Coordinates of C-alpha atoms in Angstrom, one line a residue:
M7 CA 13.1 -34.3 5.4
S8 CA 13.6 -35.0 1.7
V9 CA 12.8 -32.8 -1.3
Q10 CA 10.3 -35.4 -2.4
S11 CA 8.5 -35.3 1.0
I12 CA 8.3 -31.5 0.9
R13 CA 6.8 -31.6 -2.5
R14 CA 4.2 -34.3 -1.5
T15 CA 3.0 -32.3 1.6
A16 CA 3.2 -28.8 0.1
L17 CA 0.0 -27.2 -1.0
P18 CA -0.3 -26.1 -4.6
L19 CA 1.0 -22.6 -5.3
W20 CA -2.3 -21.5 -6.8
I21 CA -3.6 -21.6 -3.2
A22 CA -0.7 -19.3 -2.2
A23 CA -1.7 -17.0 -5.1
V24 CA -5.3 -16.9 -4.0
A25 CA -4.2 -16.2 -0.4
V26 CA -2.0 -13.3 -1.4
L27 CA -4.6 -11.8 -3.7
I28 CA -7.5 -12.0 -1.2
L29 CA -5.2 -10.5 1.5
A30 CA -4.3 -7.7 -1.0
A31 CA -8.0 -7.0 -1.5
N32 CA -8.2 -6.0 2.1
L33 CA -5.2 -3.6 2.2
R34 CA -7.2 -0.4 1.6
V35 CA -10.8 -1.5 2.2
A36 CA -10.8 -0.6 5.9
V37 CA -9.5 2.9 5.0
N38 CA -11.9 3.7 2.2
A39 CA -14.9 2.5 4.2
V40 CA -14.2 5.3 6.7
G41 CA -14.1 7.9 4.0
A42 CA -17.5 6.7 2.6
T43 CA -19.2 6.8 6.0
L44 CA -17.4 9.7 7.7
P45 CA -20.1 12.4 7.3
E46 CA -22.8 10.2 8.8
M47 CA -20.4 8.9 11.5
R48 CA -19.7 12.4 12.6
A49 CA -23.4 13.3 12.8
S50 CA -24.3 10.1 14.7
L51 CA -21.5 10.2 17.2
G52 CA -21.1 13.9 17.6
M53 CA -17.6 13.6 16.4
S54 CA -15.6 16.8 16.5
G55 CA -13.5 18.1 13.6
A56 CA -10.4 17.2 15.6
A57 CA -11.5 13.6 16.1
A58 CA -12.5 13.3 12.5
G59 CA -9.1 14.7 11.4
L60 CA -7.4 12.2 13.7
L61 CA -9.4 9.3 12.2
T62 CA -8.5 10.3 8.6
A63 CA -4.8 10.8 9.6
L64 CA -4.5 7.4 11.2
P65 CA -3.7 5.3 8.1
P66 CA -0.3 6.7 7.1
F67 CA 1.0 7.0 10.7
C68 CA -0.3 3.5 11.7
F69 CA 1.3 2.1 8.5
G70 CA 4.5 3.8 9.2
V71 CA 4.9 3.2 12.9
M72 CA 3.2 -0.2 13.4
G73 CA 4.9 -1.7 10.3
L74 CA 8.1 -1.7 12.4
A75 CA 6.9 -4.8 14.1
G76 CA 6.7 -6.7 10.8
P77 CA 10.3 -8.0 10.5
S78 CA 10.7 -9.2 14.0
L79 CA 7.3 -10.9 14.0
A80 CA 7.9 -12.5 10.6
R81 CA 11.3 -13.9 11.7
R82 CA 9.7 -15.3 14.9
I83 CA 6.6 -17.0 13.5
G84 CA 7.2 -17.0 9.7
L85 CA 5.9 -14.9 6.8
E86 CA 2.8 -17.0 6.2
R87 CA 1.8 -17.0 9.8
T88 CA 2.3 -13.2 9.9
A89 CA -0.1 -12.9 7.0
L90 CA -2.6 -15.2 8.8
L91 CA -2.3 -13.1 11.9
S92 CA -2.8 -9.8 10.0
A93 CA -6.1 -11.2 8.4
V94 CA -7.4 -12.3 11.8
V95 CA -6.6 -9.0 13.6
L96 CA -8.0 -7.0 10.7
T97 CA -11.3 -8.9 11.0
I98 CA -11.4 -8.2 14.8
G99 CA -10.6 -4.5 14.3
Q100 CA -13.3 -4.0 11.7
L101 CA -15.9 -5.8 13.7
G102 CA -15.0 -4.0 16.9
R103 CA -15.3 -0.5 15.5
A104 CA -18.7 -1.4 14.0
I105 CA -20.2 -3.2 17.0
L106 CA -18.9 -1.4 20.0
P107 CA -20.6 2.0 20.6
G108 CA -18.9 5.4 20.7
Q109 CA -16.2 7.3 18.8
V110 CA -13.5 5.9 21.2
W111 CA -14.2 2.4 19.9
V112 CA -14.3 3.6 16.3
L113 CA -10.8 5.0 16.8
A114 CA -9.6 2.0 18.7
G115 CA -11.0 -0.5 16.2
S116 CA -9.6 1.5 13.3
T117 CA -6.1 1.5 15.0
V118 CA -6.3 -2.3 15.4
A119 CA -7.4 -2.8 11.8
L120 CA -4.7 -0.4 10.5
A121 CA -2.0 -2.2 12.5
A122 CA -3.0 -5.4 10.9
I123 CA -2.8 -3.8 7.4
A124 CA 0.7 -2.4 8.4
L125 CA 1.9 -6.0 9.0
A126 CA 0.5 -7.2 5.7
N127 CA 2.0 -4.2 3.9
V128 CA 5.6 -4.9 5.0
V129 CA 5.6 -8.7 4.5
M130 CA 3.8 -8.8 1.2
P131 CA 6.9 -8.1 -1.0
S132 CA 8.9 -10.7 1.0
L133 CA 6.1 -13.2 0.6
I134 CA 6.1 -12.7 -3.1
R135 CA 9.9 -13.1 -3.2
K136 CA 9.6 -16.4 -1.3
L137 CA 6.6 -18.0 -2.9
F138 CA 6.9 -16.7 -6.5
P139 CA 10.6 -16.0 -7.2
E140 CA 10.2 -16.4 -10.9
R141 CA 6.9 -14.4 -11.2
M142 CA 7.7 -11.4 -9.0
A143 CA 6.6 -8.8 -11.5
A144 CA 3.4 -10.6 -12.4
M145 CA 2.4 -11.2 -8.7
T146 CA 3.3 -7.6 -7.7
T147 CA 1.2 -6.4 -10.6
A148 CA -1.7 -8.6 -9.6
Y149 CA -1.7 -7.8 -5.9
T150 CA -1.5 -4.0 -6.4
A151 CA -4.2 -4.1 -9.1
I152 CA -6.5 -6.1 -6.8
M153 CA -5.8 -3.7 -4.0
T154 CA -6.5 -0.6 -6.1
L155 CA -9.7 -2.2 -7.6
F156 CA -11.1 -3.1 -4.2
A157 CA -10.3 0.3 -2.9
A158 CA -12.4 1.9 -5.7
F159 CA -15.1 -0.8 -5.2
T160 CA -15.4 0.1 -1.5
S161 CA -15.8 3.8 -2.2
F162 CA -18.5 3.0 -4.8
V163 CA -20.7 0.5 -3.0
T164 CA -20.4 1.1 0.7
L165 CA -23.2 3.8 0.9
P166 CA -25.5 2.1 -1.6
I167 CA -25.4 -1.2 0.3
Q168 CA -25.8 0.6 3.6
S169 CA -28.9 2.5 2.2
A170 CA -30.4 -0.7 0.7
F171 CA -30.5 -2.3 4.1
G172 CA -31.7 0.9 5.8
A173 CA -28.7 0.7 8.1
D174 CA -26.3 3.3 9.5
Y175 CA -22.5 3.7 9.4
R176 CA -22.0 0.6 11.5
L177 CA -23.0 -1.7 8.6
G178 CA -20.8 0.4 6.2
L179 CA -17.8 -0.2 8.4
G180 CA -18.6 -3.8 9.6
M181 CA -19.6 -5.5 6.4
W182 CA -16.1 -5.4 5.1
A183 CA -15.0 -7.8 7.9
I184 CA -16.5 -10.5 5.6
V185 CA -13.8 -9.9 3.1
S186 CA -11.0 -10.0 5.7
L187 CA -12.6 -13.2 7.2
L188 CA -12.4 -14.7 3.7
A189 CA -8.7 -13.8 3.7
V190 CA -8.2 -15.9 6.8
L191 CA -9.2 -19.1 5.2
P192 CA -6.5 -19.7 2.6
W193 CA -3.8 -18.8 5.1
L194 CA -5.0 -21.4 7.7
P195 CA -2.5 -24.0 6.3
A196 CA 0.1 -21.5 7.6
I197 CA -0.5 -22.9 11.1
R198 CA 1.8 -25.6 10.0
S199 CA 5.4 -24.8 8.9
N200 CA 6.2 -23.8 5.3
P201 CA 2.8 -24.9 3.9
F202 CA 3.5 -24.0 0.3
G203 CA 6.8 -25.8 0.2
A204 CA 8.9 -22.8 -0.8
A205 CA 12.5 -22.9 0.0
S206 CA 13.3 -21.5 3.4
P207 CA 16.7 -20.2 4.3
T208 CA 16.3 -21.4 7.9
Q209 CA 15.0 -24.9 7.1
P210 CA 17.7 -26.9 5.3
V211 CA 16.7 -30.1 3.4
D212 CA 18.6 -33.3 4.2
D213 CA 19.0 -34.2 0.5
I214 CA 20.8 -31.0 -0.5
E215 CA 23.5 -28.8 1.0
A216 CA 21.9 -26.0 3.0
P217 CA 22.7 -22.5 1.8
P218 CA 24.3 -20.1 4.2
P219 CA 21.7 -18.2 6.2
A220 CA 20.9 -14.8 4.8
R221 CA 22.5 -11.9 6.7
R222 CA 20.0 -10.1 8.8
I223 CA 19.9 -6.5 7.9
R224 CA 19.0 -4.0 10.6
L225 CA 17.0 -0.9 9.9
A226 CA 19.8 1.2 11.5
E227 CA 22.1 -0.2 8.8
L228 CA 19.8 0.9 6.0
A229 CA 19.5 4.3 7.5
R230 CA 23.2 4.8 6.6
V231 CA 22.6 4.0 2.9
P232 CA 21.6 7.0 0.9
K233 CA 19.9 5.0 -1.9
A234 CA 17.6 3.3 0.7
W235 CA 16.5 6.8 1.8
L236 CA 15.8 7.7 -1.8
L237 CA 13.6 4.6 -2.2
A238 CA 11.8 5.6 1.0
I239 CA 11.2 9.1 -0.3
L240 CA 10.0 7.7 -3.6
F241 CA 7.5 5.5 -1.7
G242 CA 6.4 8.3 0.6
T243 CA 6.0 10.8 -2.3
Q244 CA 3.7 8.5 -4.3
S245 CA 1.7 7.7 -1.1
L246 CA 1.4 11.4 -0.3
Q247 CA 0.1 12.1 -3.9
A248 CA -2.4 9.3 -3.5
Y249 CA -3.7 10.6 -0.2
I250 CA -4.0 14.1 -1.6
V251 CA -5.9 12.9 -4.7
F252 CA -8.3 10.5 -3.0
G253 CA -8.8 12.8 0.0
W254 CA -9.2 16.2 -1.7
L255 CA -10.0 15.8 -5.4
T256 CA -13.7 15.7 -4.9
T257 CA -13.6 18.9 -2.8
L258 CA -11.3 20.6 -5.3
L259 CA -13.6 19.9 -8.2
H260 CA -16.7 20.8 -6.3
D261 CA -15.1 24.2 -5.4
T262 CA -14.3 24.8 -9.0
G263 CA -17.8 24.4 -10.2
L264 CA -18.7 20.7 -10.6
S265 CA -21.7 19.2 -8.8
A266 CA -21.0 17.0 -5.8
Q267 CA -22.0 13.9 -7.6
A268 CA -19.9 14.7 -10.7
A269 CA -16.9 15.6 -8.6
S270 CA -17.1 12.4 -6.6
A271 CA -17.3 10.3 -9.7
Q272 CA -13.9 11.5 -10.8
V273 CA -12.3 9.6 -7.9
G274 CA -13.7 6.5 -9.4
V275 CA -12.2 7.5 -12.8
V276 CA -8.8 7.9 -11.1
S277 CA -9.1 4.5 -9.5
L278 CA -10.0 2.7 -12.7
A279 CA -7.2 4.4 -14.7
A280 CA -4.8 3.5 -11.9
T281 CA -5.9 -0.1 -12.0
V282 CA -5.3 -0.4 -15.7
A283 CA -1.9 1.3 -15.5
T284 CA -0.9 -1.0 -12.7
L285 CA -1.4 -4.0 -14.9
F286 CA 1.4 -2.9 -17.2
A287 CA 3.9 -0.7 -15.3
P288 CA 5.9 -3.2 -13.2
A289 CA 6.2 -5.6 -16.2
M290 CA 7.5 -2.8 -18.4
I291 CA 10.1 -1.9 -15.8
G292 CA 11.5 -5.5 -16.1
R293 CA 11.3 -5.8 -19.8
L294 CA 12.5 -2.5 -21.3
R295 CA 16.1 -1.9 -22.0
K296 CA 15.6 1.7 -20.7
P297 CA 13.1 1.3 -17.8
A298 CA 13.4 5.0 -17.1
T299 CA 11.0 5.5 -20.0
V300 CA 8.2 4.1 -17.9
T301 CA 8.8 6.5 -15.0
W302 CA 9.1 9.5 -17.4
V303 CA 5.7 8.6 -18.9
L304 CA 4.1 8.3 -15.5
T305 CA 5.6 11.6 -14.3
A306 CA 4.4 13.3 -17.5
A307 CA 0.9 11.9 -17.0
Y308 CA 0.8 13.1 -13.4
A309 CA 2.1 16.5 -14.4
G310 CA -0.3 16.8 -17.3
G311 CA -3.3 15.9 -15.1
Y312 CA -2.3 18.5 -12.4
L313 CA -1.6 21.2 -15.0
G314 CA -5.1 20.5 -16.4
L315 CA -6.7 21.0 -13.0
L316 CA -4.7 24.2 -12.5
I317 CA -5.5 25.7 -15.9
A318 CA -8.9 24.3 -16.9
P319 CA -10.3 22.1 -14.2
T320 CA -13.9 21.8 -15.6
S321 CA -13.2 21.7 -19.3
A322 CA -11.7 18.2 -19.7
T323 CA -12.0 16.8 -16.2
V324 CA -12.2 13.2 -17.2
L325 CA -9.0 13.5 -19.1
W326 CA -7.2 15.1 -16.1
S327 CA -8.5 12.3 -13.9
I328 CA -7.3 9.6 -16.3
L329 CA -3.8 11.1 -16.4
I330 CA -3.6 11.3 -12.7
G331 CA -4.7 7.7 -12.4
I332 CA -2.0 6.6 -14.8
G333 CA 0.6 8.4 -12.7
Q334 CA -0.5 6.4 -9.7
A335 CA 1.1 3.3 -11.2
F336 CA 4.2 4.6 -9.3
F337 CA 2.9 2.6 -6.4
P338 CA 3.4 -0.9 -7.9
I339 CA 6.7 0.2 -9.3
G340 CA 7.8 1.1 -5.8
M341 CA 6.7 -2.3 -4.4
Y342 CA 8.5 -4.1 -7.3
L343 CA 11.7 -2.2 -6.7
V344 CA 11.8 -3.6 -3.2
N345 CA 12.3 -7.1 -4.7
L346 CA 14.7 -5.8 -7.4
R347 CA 16.9 -3.9 -5.0
A348 CA 17.4 -6.8 -2.5
K349 CA 18.9 -10.2 -3.1
T350 CA 17.5 -12.2 -0.2
H351 CA 14.3 -12.6 1.8
E352 CA 16.0 -10.8 4.7
G353 CA 16.9 -7.9 2.4
V354 CA 13.4 -7.6 1.0
L355 CA 11.8 -7.7 4.4
S356 CA 14.1 -5.1 5.9
L357 CA 14.0 -2.8 2.8
S358 CA 10.2 -3.1 2.6
T359 CA 9.9 -2.1 6.3
F360 CA 12.3 0.8 6.0
M361 CA 10.7 2.2 2.8
Q362 CA 7.2 1.9 4.1
C363 CA 7.8 3.2 7.7
I364 CA 9.8 6.2 6.6
G365 CA 7.6 6.8 3.6
Y366 CA 4.3 6.6 5.3
V367 CA 5.4 8.8 8.3
Y368 CA 6.7 11.4 5.8
A369 CA 3.5 11.3 3.8
G370 CA 1.3 11.6 6.9
T371 CA 3.3 14.5 8.3
A372 CA 3.3 16.3 5.0
L373 CA -0.4 15.7 4.5
F374 CA -1.2 17.1 7.9
A375 CA 1.0 20.1 7.4
L376 CA -0.5 20.8 3.9
G377 CA -4.1 20.5 5.3
T378 CA -3.3 22.9 8.1
I379 CA -1.8 25.4 5.7
H380 CA -4.6 25.1 3.2
G381 CA -7.3 25.2 5.8
S382 CA -10.8 25.8 4.5
S383 CA -9.7 27.9 1.5
T384 CA -11.4 27.3 -1.8
N385 CA -8.3 28.4 -3.8
W386 CA -6.4 25.2 -4.7
S387 CA -3.6 26.7 -6.8
G388 CA -1.1 26.3 -4.0
V389 CA -1.9 22.7 -3.5
I390 CA -1.7 21.9 -7.2
I391 CA 1.7 23.7 -7.5
F392 CA 2.9 21.7 -4.4
V393 CA 2.0 18.3 -6.0
L394 CA 3.7 19.4 -9.3
G395 CA 6.8 19.8 -7.2
L396 CA 6.3 16.3 -5.8
C397 CA 6.4 15.0 -9.4
V398 CA 10.0 16.3 -9.7
I399 CA 11.1 14.7 -6.4
Q400 CA 9.4 11.4 -7.3
Q401 CA 11.0 11.2 -10.7
A402 CA 14.5 12.0 -9.3
C403 CA 14.2 9.2 -6.8
A404 CA 12.8 6.8 -9.3
L405 CA 15.8 7.3 -11.6
V406 CA 18.1 6.1 -8.8
G407 CA 15.7 3.3 -7.8
I408 CA 15.6 1.7 -11.3
R409 CA 19.4 1.5 -11.7
H410 CA 21.0 -1.9 -11.2
W411 CA 22.2 -2.2 -7.5
S412 CA 21.2 -4.1 -4.4
I413 CA 21.0 -3.1 -0.8
E414 CA 23.3 -6.0 0.1
D415 CA 26.0 -4.8 -2.3
E416 CA 25.7 -1.2 -0.9
L417 CA 26.1 -2.5 2.7
A418 CA 29.1 -4.7 1.7
A419 CA 30.8 -1.7 0.0
R420 CA 30.3 0.4 3.2
D421 CA 31.8 -2.4 5.2
R422 CA 34.9 -2.6 2.9
S423 CA 35.3 1.1 3.0
S424 CA 35.2 1.2 6.8
V425 CA 38.0 -1.4 7.1

């Protein structure tokens, strides 16, 4: 096949951009819909506290464990087909938990939906590397901003829409399958091979010399690279902070004297501030001569917001929420670093999987332990001091992550030293 024939048959890259962004819009919707409908779901299904706790703890553990299937599946069927499969399975899971009766099916459908999201999570950085090699920062910014925006949108509108139709939690869960079904459509061309015409390391073109195939990097190899662990801890720490903020901020503010409605609104303020910060953080990392400035600013914002909650939670609550939202721009930075710290599609895919699997399991375990220790106490000082400590860990890992190095070079150095 010639280069010219590939270009004739390839679909425009704007379709690839639409496909990536619509899929990104689905990456937290299925999670936030549960948070919005959980009180009614518990009442309707007679769900115990343990079952409700399991349902809310599923996301980080599913993302961490089930994301392990991403690299092998992507190598077998391709990145684009993996994205298509994730959108299809996500639709099935969301419909299943809404239509089939009983809490067992809610848990089962949620697990299926979260498994689909886990696949999309790990292949997204590699897809961006493959399809948009010259626009990685812009596309990382765009997809993380869309993901954050739709997460906030889901929290805001699920219950109002459900109430407007006089429906129960099943509509609140099931209606978001429409969005995941929309994500299926632009990926349908992935049924054929290499639909967007991006260069593939495993598909040489007759007119040019094929590049050597990228070295497959096993997760066990990454486990022997300390810097890979620091990136995983960075990713896990920012995930843990996000779960703490979105899961507990409303309760914390309500316990300190705000009304339930005012406390809930602050989660929306955090989400909006995070969306705005996400638009700038990855690009600044790529453009500044001293990218550490960005991570120091984000860490200072996080710490300032937390200290405000500790010292005067009800006096300038909107300001504290904005600062915490700015700090959450660590998420797109973490995803961008996956592409910066790997030179090949294989490297990006393996590093993304390693970071997310280790990071999400760490976040889920820490979140469960913190929730158990905190219990039903209304004193949140210990939790706030804990997250201030997380800021230190996060910044230390970020300072290593933004240095100029690659996972391929680290592995090559280890190979030379072992000879």
